[in-house]
PDB file of C-alpha atoms in Angstrom:
ATOM      1  CA  MET A 187      23.934  -0.779  -6.320  1.00 55.00           C
ATOM      2  CA  LYS A 188      21.362  -3.592  -5.999  1.00 55.00           C
ATOM      3  CA  LYS A 189      22.966  -4.720  -2.734  1.00 55.00           C
ATOM      4  CA  ARG A 190      22.683  -1.196  -1.303  1.00 56.00           C
ATOM      5  CA  PHE A 191      18.969  -0.979  -2.100  1.00 51.00           C
ATOM      6  CA  PHE A 192      18.370  -4.452  -0.674  1.00 51.00           C
ATOM      7  CA  PHE A 193      20.304  -3.549   2.518  1.00 48.00           C
ATOM      8  CA  LEU A 194      18.407  -0.248   2.818  1.00 49.00           C
ATOM      9  CA  PHE A 195      15.086  -2.043   2.358  1.00 50.00           C
ATOM     10  CA  ILE A 196      15.874  -4.725   4.978  1.00 49.00           C
ATOM     11  CA  THR A 197      17.147  -2.144   7.490  1.00 49.00           C
ATOM     12  CA  PHE A 198      14.153   0.127   7.042  1.00 49.00           C
ATOM     13  CA  PHE A 199      11.686  -2.781   7.178  1.00 49.00           C
ATOM     14  CA  SER A 200      13.271  -4.239  10.347  1.00 47.00           C
ATOM     15  CA  PHE A 201      13.265  -0.875  12.113  1.00 44.00           C
ATOM     16  CA  ASN A 202       9.598  -0.324  11.351  1.00 49.00           C
ATOM     17  CA  LEU A 203       8.686  -3.832  12.491  1.00 46.00           C
ATOM     18  CA  LEU A 204      10.239  -3.056  15.867  1.00 40.00           C
ATOM     19  CA  LEU A 205       8.145   0.102  16.111  1.00 41.00           C
ATOM     20  CA  TYR A 206       5.034  -1.724  14.953  1.00 45.00           C
ATOM     21  CA  SER A 207       5.328  -4.539  17.492  1.00 42.00           C
ATOM     22  CA  GLN A 208       4.741  -2.038  20.285  1.00 38.00           C
ATOM     23  CA  SER A 209       1.289  -0.814  19.144  1.00 46.00           C
ATOM     24  CA  ASN A 210      -1.932  -2.410  20.340  1.00 50.00           C
ATOM     25  CA  ASP A 211      -4.197   0.633  20.588  1.00 55.00           C
ATOM     26  CA  PHE A 212      -6.741  -0.734  18.149  1.00 55.00           C
ATOM     27  CA  LEU A 213      -7.323  -3.819  20.337  1.00 56.00           C
ATOM     28  CA  ASN A 214      -8.520  -1.601  23.167  1.00 58.00           C
ATOM     29  CA  GLU A 215     -10.863   0.195  20.767  1.00 56.00           C
ATOM     30  CA  PHE A 216     -12.110  -3.147  19.429  1.00 55.00           C
ATOM     31  CA  GLU A 217     -12.818  -4.522  22.906  1.00 58.00           C
ATOM     32  CA  ALA A 218     -14.738  -1.366  23.831  1.00 55.00           C
ATOM     33  CA  LEU A 219     -16.875  -1.680  20.708  1.00 55.00           C
ATOM     34  CA  ILE A 220     -17.668  -5.394  21.100  1.00 54.00           C
ATOM     35  CA  ASP A 221     -18.898  -4.925  24.672  1.00 56.00           C
ATOM     36  CA  ASN A 222     -22.148  -3.903  23.021  1.00 55.00           C
ATOM     37  CA  GLU A 223     -24.062  -7.076  22.052  1.00 57.00           C
ATOM     38  CA  ASN A 224     -25.581  -5.466  18.943  1.00 64.00           C
ATOM     39  CA  VAL A 225     -22.226  -4.536  17.453  1.00 72.00           C
ATOM     40  CA  GLN A 226     -22.017  -4.375  13.678  1.00 82.00           C
ATOM     41  CA  LEU A 227     -19.019  -6.515  12.707  1.00 88.00           C
ATOM     42  CA  ILE A 228     -18.362  -4.973   9.292  1.00 88.00           C
ATOM     43  CA  PRO A 229     -18.961  -1.409   8.148  1.00 89.00           C
ATOM     44  CA  ASP A 230     -21.737  -0.450   5.741  1.00 87.00           C
ATOM     45  CA  LYS A 231     -19.264   1.239   3.394  1.00 87.00           C
ATOM     46  CA  MET A 232     -16.318  -0.709   2.022  1.00 89.00           C
ATOM     47  CA  ILE A 233     -14.233  -0.388  -1.109  1.00 89.00           C
ATOM     48  CA  PHE A 234     -15.037  -2.890  -3.872  1.00 92.00           C
ATOM     49  CA  SER A 235     -12.101  -5.194  -3.109  1.00 93.00           C
ATOM     50  CA  GLN A 236     -12.946  -5.373   0.592  1.00 94.00           C
ATOM     51  CA  LYS A 237     -16.583  -6.117  -0.158  1.00 94.00           C
ATOM     52  CA  LEU A 238     -15.574  -8.795  -2.676  1.00 95.00           C
ATOM     53  CA  ILE A 239     -13.249 -10.555  -0.225  1.00 95.00           C
ATOM     54  CA  TRP A 240     -14.349  -9.573   3.300  1.00 95.00           C
ATOM     55  CA  GLY A 241     -17.991  -8.523   2.860  1.00 92.00           C
ATOM     56  CA  GLU A 242     -20.935 -10.359   4.399  1.00 92.00           C
ATOM     57  CA  ARG A 243     -21.220 -12.364   1.172  1.00 93.00           C
ATOM     58  CA  GLY A 244     -17.548 -12.054   0.313  1.00 93.00           C
ATOM     59  CA  LEU A 245     -15.270 -14.782  -0.966  1.00 95.00           C
ATOM     60  CA  LEU A 246     -13.784 -15.643   2.430  1.00 93.00           C
ATOM     61  CA  ARG A 247     -17.245 -15.795   4.037  1.00 93.00           C
ATOM     62  CA  LYS A 248     -18.750 -18.000   1.309  1.00 94.00           C
ATOM     63  CA  THR A 249     -15.844 -20.436   1.345  1.00 94.00           C
ATOM     64  CA  GLY A 250     -15.873 -20.625   5.150  1.00 92.00           C
ATOM     65  CA  ILE A 251     -12.233 -19.575   5.409  1.00 93.00           C
ATOM     66  CA  SER A 252     -13.188 -16.673   7.682  1.00 91.00           C
ATOM     67  CA  LYS A 253     -16.717 -16.756   9.035  1.00 92.00           C
ATOM     68  CA  LEU A 254     -18.166 -13.486  10.285  1.00 91.00           C
ATOM     69  CA  SER A 255     -17.728 -13.620  14.064  1.00 91.00           C
ATOM     70  CA  ILE A 256     -16.291 -11.438  16.802  1.00 90.00           C
ATOM     71  CA  GLU A 257     -13.272 -13.720  17.172  1.00 91.00           C
ATOM     72  CA  ASN A 258     -12.530 -13.728  13.441  1.00 93.00           C
ATOM     73  CA  ARG A 259     -13.061  -9.972  13.150  1.00 92.00           C
ATOM     74  CA  GLU A 260     -10.498  -9.450  15.909  1.00 93.00           C
ATOM     75  CA  LYS A 261      -8.001 -11.538  13.921  1.00 94.00           C
ATOM     76  CA  GLU A 262      -8.932  -9.644  10.742  1.00 94.00           C
ATOM     77  CA  LEU A 263      -8.330  -6.298  12.444  1.00 94.00           C
ATOM     78  CA  ILE A 264      -4.891  -7.457  13.569  1.00 95.00           C
ATOM     79  CA  LEU A 265      -4.206  -8.570   9.989  1.00 96.00           C
ATOM     80  CA  ARG A 266      -5.524  -5.214   8.726  1.00 95.00           C
ATOM     81  CA  GLU A 267      -3.127  -3.274  10.938  1.00 96.00           C
ATOM     82  CA  LYS A 268      -0.167  -5.388   9.797  1.00 97.00           C
ATOM     83  CA  MET A 269      -1.132  -5.051   6.130  1.00 97.00           C
ATOM     84  CA  LEU A 270      -1.578  -1.278   6.346  1.00 95.00           C
ATOM     85  CA  LYS A 271       1.692  -0.856   8.241  1.00 96.00           C
ATOM     86  CA  ALA A 272       3.451  -2.927   5.547  1.00 97.00           C
ATOM     87  CA  HIS A 273       1.682  -0.767   2.913  1.00 96.00           C
ATOM     88  CA  GLN A 274       3.117   2.311   4.580  1.00 94.00           C
ATOM     89  CA  ILE A 275       6.652   0.909   4.837  1.00 97.00           C
ATOM     90  CA  ILE A 276       6.648  -0.303   1.235  1.00 97.00           C
ATOM     91  CA  GLY A 277       5.324   3.107   0.207  1.00 94.00           C
ATOM     92  CA  TYR A 278       8.343   4.835   1.774  1.00 95.00           C
ATOM     93  CA  VAL A 279      10.751   2.348   0.192  1.00 96.00           C
ATOM     94  CA  THR A 280       9.060   2.832  -3.183  1.00 95.00           C
ATOM     95  CA  PHE A 281       9.250   6.609  -2.796  1.00 93.00           C
ATOM     96  CA  ALA A 282      12.988   6.447  -2.043  1.00 95.00           C
ATOM     97  CA  ALA A 283      13.548   4.146  -5.025  1.00 95.00           C
ATOM     98  CA  MET A 284      11.534   6.544  -7.230  1.00 93.00           C
ATOM     99  CA  ILE A 285      13.878   9.369  -6.229  1.00 94.00           C
ATOM    100  CA  ALA A 286      16.922   7.259  -7.147  1.00 94.00           C
ATOM    101  CA  GLN A 287      15.297   6.197 -10.403  1.00 91.00           C
ATOM    102  CA  GLY A 288      14.494   9.827 -11.250  1.00 90.00           C
ATOM    103  CA  ILE A 289      18.110  10.843 -10.683  1.00 93.00           C
ATOM    104  CA  ILE A 290      19.356   8.008 -12.863  1.00 93.00           C
ATOM    105  CA  GLY A 291      16.662   8.754 -15.478  1.00 90.00           C
ATOM    106  CA  GLY A 292      17.816  12.380 -15.618  1.00 89.00           C
ATOM    107  CA  LYS A 293      21.356  11.205 -16.270  1.00 93.00           C
ATOM    108  CA  LEU A 294      20.073   8.962 -19.068  1.00 90.00           C
ATOM    109  CA  TYR A 295      18.349  11.938 -20.689  1.00 86.00           C
ATOM    110  CA  ASN A 296      21.704  13.759 -20.508  1.00 91.00           C
ATOM    111  CA  GLY A 297      23.420  10.988 -22.476  1.00 90.00           C
ATOM    112  CA  GLU A 298      24.865   8.712 -19.764  1.00 89.00           C
ATOM    113  CA  ASN A 299      23.620   5.571 -21.504  1.00 90.00           C
ATOM    114  CA  ASP A 300      25.716   3.211 -19.359  1.00 93.00           C
ATOM    115  CA  LEU A 301      23.062   3.624 -16.642  1.00 91.00           C
ATOM    116  CA  TYR A 302      20.230   2.200 -18.752  1.00 91.00           C
ATOM    117  CA  GLU A 303      20.245  -1.301 -17.188  1.00 93.00           C
ATOM    118  CA  THR A 304      20.380   0.179 -13.665  1.00 93.00           C
ATOM    119  CA  HIS A 305      17.456   2.450 -14.488  1.00 92.00           C
ATOM    120  CA  LYS A 306      15.520  -0.467 -15.945  1.00 92.00           C
ATOM    121  CA  ASP A 307      16.232  -2.769 -12.963  1.00 94.00           C
ATOM    122  CA  LEU A 308      15.300  -0.037 -10.514  1.00 93.00           C
ATOM    123  CA  GLY A 309      12.154   0.597 -12.533  1.00 92.00           C
ATOM    124  CA  ASN A 310      11.184  -3.054 -12.194  1.00 94.00           C
ATOM    125  CA  PHE A 311      11.758  -2.834  -8.431  1.00 96.00           C
ATOM    126  CA  VAL A 312       9.682   0.368  -8.163  1.00 95.00           C
ATOM    127  CA  THR A 313       6.866  -1.161 -10.187  1.00 94.00           C
ATOM    128  CA  ALA A 314       6.822  -4.351  -8.120  1.00 96.00           C
ATOM    129  CA  SER A 315       7.010  -2.554  -4.784  1.00 96.00           C
ATOM    130  CA  TYR A 316       4.374  -0.023  -5.835  1.00 95.00           C
ATOM    131  CA  PHE A 317       1.835  -2.670  -6.821  1.00 95.00           C
ATOM    132  CA  VAL A 318       2.608  -4.891  -3.814  1.00 97.00           C
ATOM    133  CA  GLY A 319       2.022  -1.870  -1.569  1.00 96.00           C
ATOM    134  CA  ALA A 320      -1.184  -0.956  -3.371  1.00 94.00           C
ATOM    135  CA  SER A 321      -2.415  -4.544  -3.110  1.00 95.00           C
ATOM    136  CA  LEU A 322      -1.832  -4.587   0.626  1.00 96.00           C
ATOM    137  CA  SER A 323      -4.079  -1.564   0.982  1.00 93.00           C
ATOM    138  CA  LEU A 324      -6.785  -2.726  -1.418  1.00 94.00           C
ATOM    139  CA  LEU A 325      -6.947  -6.272  -0.056  1.00 95.00           C
ATOM    140  CA  ALA A 326      -6.767  -5.477   3.670  1.00 96.00           C
ATOM    141  CA  PRO A 327      -9.793  -6.406   5.776  1.00 96.00           C
ATOM    142  CA  PRO A 328     -12.207  -3.508   6.326  1.00 94.00           C
ATOM    143  CA  PRO A 329     -12.129  -1.457   9.517  1.00 90.00           C
ATOM    144  CA  LEU A 330     -14.653  -2.200  12.237  1.00 84.00           C
ATOM    145  CA  VAL A 331     -16.359   1.138  11.716  1.00 79.00           C
ATOM    146  CA  SER A 332     -16.238   3.498   8.741  1.00 72.00           C
ATOM    147  CA  LYS A 333     -15.501   6.917  10.155  1.00 73.00           C
ATOM    148  CA  GLU A 334     -16.813   9.808   8.098  1.00 73.00           C
ATOM    149  CA  ILE A 335     -14.552  12.768   8.706  1.00 74.00           C
ATOM    150  CA  LYS A 336     -15.578  16.090   7.229  1.00 81.00           C
ATOM    151  CA  GLY A 337     -13.087  18.060   5.199  1.00 83.00           C
ATOM    152  CA  LEU A 338      -9.671  17.148   3.870  1.00 85.00           C
ATOM    153  CA  ASN A 339      -7.322  14.985   5.916  1.00 86.00           C
ATOM    154  CA  ASN A 340      -4.215  12.969   5.092  1.00 85.00           C
ATOM    155  CA  ILE A 341      -6.122   9.717   4.438  1.00 81.00           C
ATOM    156  CA  ARG A 342      -8.654  11.383   2.149  1.00 83.00           C
ATOM    157  CA  ALA A 343      -5.843  13.235   0.329  1.00 87.00           C
ATOM    158  CA  HIS A 344      -3.987   9.929  -0.089  1.00 85.00           C
ATOM    159  CA  LYS A 345      -7.081   8.292  -1.594  1.00 83.00           C
ATOM    160  CA  ILE A 346      -7.645  11.231  -3.967  1.00 87.00           C
ATOM    161  CA  LEU A 347      -4.007  11.239  -5.059  1.00 87.00           C
ATOM    162  CA  ALA A 348      -4.130   7.456  -5.605  1.00 86.00           C
ATOM    163  CA  ASN A 349      -6.512   8.194  -8.469  1.00 88.00           C
ATOM    164  CA  LEU A 350      -3.674  10.161 -10.064  1.00 90.00           C
ATOM    165  CA  HIS A 351      -0.580   8.148  -9.189  1.00 87.00           C
ATOM    166  CA  LEU A 352      -2.047   4.731 -10.083  1.00 90.00           C
ATOM    167  CA  PRO A 353      -2.766   5.647 -13.744  1.00 92.00           C
ATOM    168  CA  ALA A 354       0.551   7.525 -13.860  1.00 90.00           C
ATOM    169  CA  MET A 355       2.410   4.387 -12.706  1.00 91.00           C
ATOM    170  CA  ILE A 356       0.632   2.314 -15.338  1.00 92.00           C
ATOM    171  CA  ALA A 357       1.397   4.893 -18.058  1.00 92.00           C
ATOM    172  CA  THR A 358       5.035   5.075 -16.950  1.00 90.00           C
ATOM    173  CA  ASN A 359       5.376   1.349 -17.551  1.00 89.00           C
ATOM    174  CA  ILE A 360       3.394   1.267 -20.797  1.00 91.00           C
ATOM    175  CA  TYR A 361       5.433   4.088 -22.370  1.00 90.00           C
ATOM    176  CA  SER A 362       8.858   3.119 -20.995  1.00 86.00           C
ATOM    177  CA  ASP A 363       9.978   1.817 -24.410  1.00 85.00           C
ATOM    178  CA  ARG A 364       7.393   3.524 -26.641  1.00 89.00           C
ATOM    179  CA  ASP A 365       7.599   7.268 -25.997  1.00 88.00           C
ATOM    180  CA  ARG A 366      10.296   8.837 -23.808  1.00 85.00           C
ATOM    181  CA  ASP A 367       8.415  12.120 -23.338  1.00 87.00           C
ATOM    182  CA  ILE A 368       5.199  10.474 -22.141  1.00 91.00           C
ATOM    183  CA  HIS A 369       7.263   8.094 -19.995  1.00 87.00           C
ATOM    184  CA  LYS A 370       9.067  11.009 -18.368  1.00 87.00           C
ATOM    185  CA  ALA A 371       5.878  13.035 -17.827  1.00 89.00           C
ATOM    186  CA  SER A 372       3.984  10.108 -16.319  1.00 90.00           C
ATOM    187  CA  ALA A 373       6.945   9.177 -14.092  1.00 88.00           C
ATOM    188  CA  TYR A 374       7.124  12.726 -12.713  1.00 87.00           C
ATOM    189  CA  THR A 375       3.352  12.710 -12.217  1.00 88.00           C
ATOM    190  CA  ALA A 376       3.497   9.410 -10.289  1.00 87.00           C
ATOM    191  CA  PHE A 377       6.356  10.722  -8.169  1.00 85.00           C
ATOM    192  CA  ALA A 378       4.679  14.059  -7.463  1.00 82.00           C
TER     193      ALA A 378
END
């Protein structure tokens, strides 16, 4: 079973890397924006983790690892695209593993106790992949410009739902051995 998940992960990841290697749209947008000499290199609004790491006074700026310049921002935007694409791929893999874990978890609740170790191992994989994916999003360099879009869109919905699925993932792990009902409810909440 572990070999199947590993093979599925590698296949899916490789396929998406092939698709990813063909996109360079953001470079054209970046070049158009930097033609203006007074370009703002980082947006005014950033999430806390981006400000802490990539902000004007962020960790990478203070240490000199990545000084704030047009050349470095171009490299950061390439890194951002790769990190967010990896976030997306890992998200799909995590989602598929959550489905499998839910099926196995349902069988456990129906008395098929021989699947406990599989459920537990898959749970560890889901937890690791979930938090790796979340970290890629939270630690990615900021965009060049913060676009304020009115109304609900898929990115805004994703950010709103992250405020639900993150605590649900944490609760799922905390209650995995403490309270089966809370574990089950939080797992379904994270999945939904």
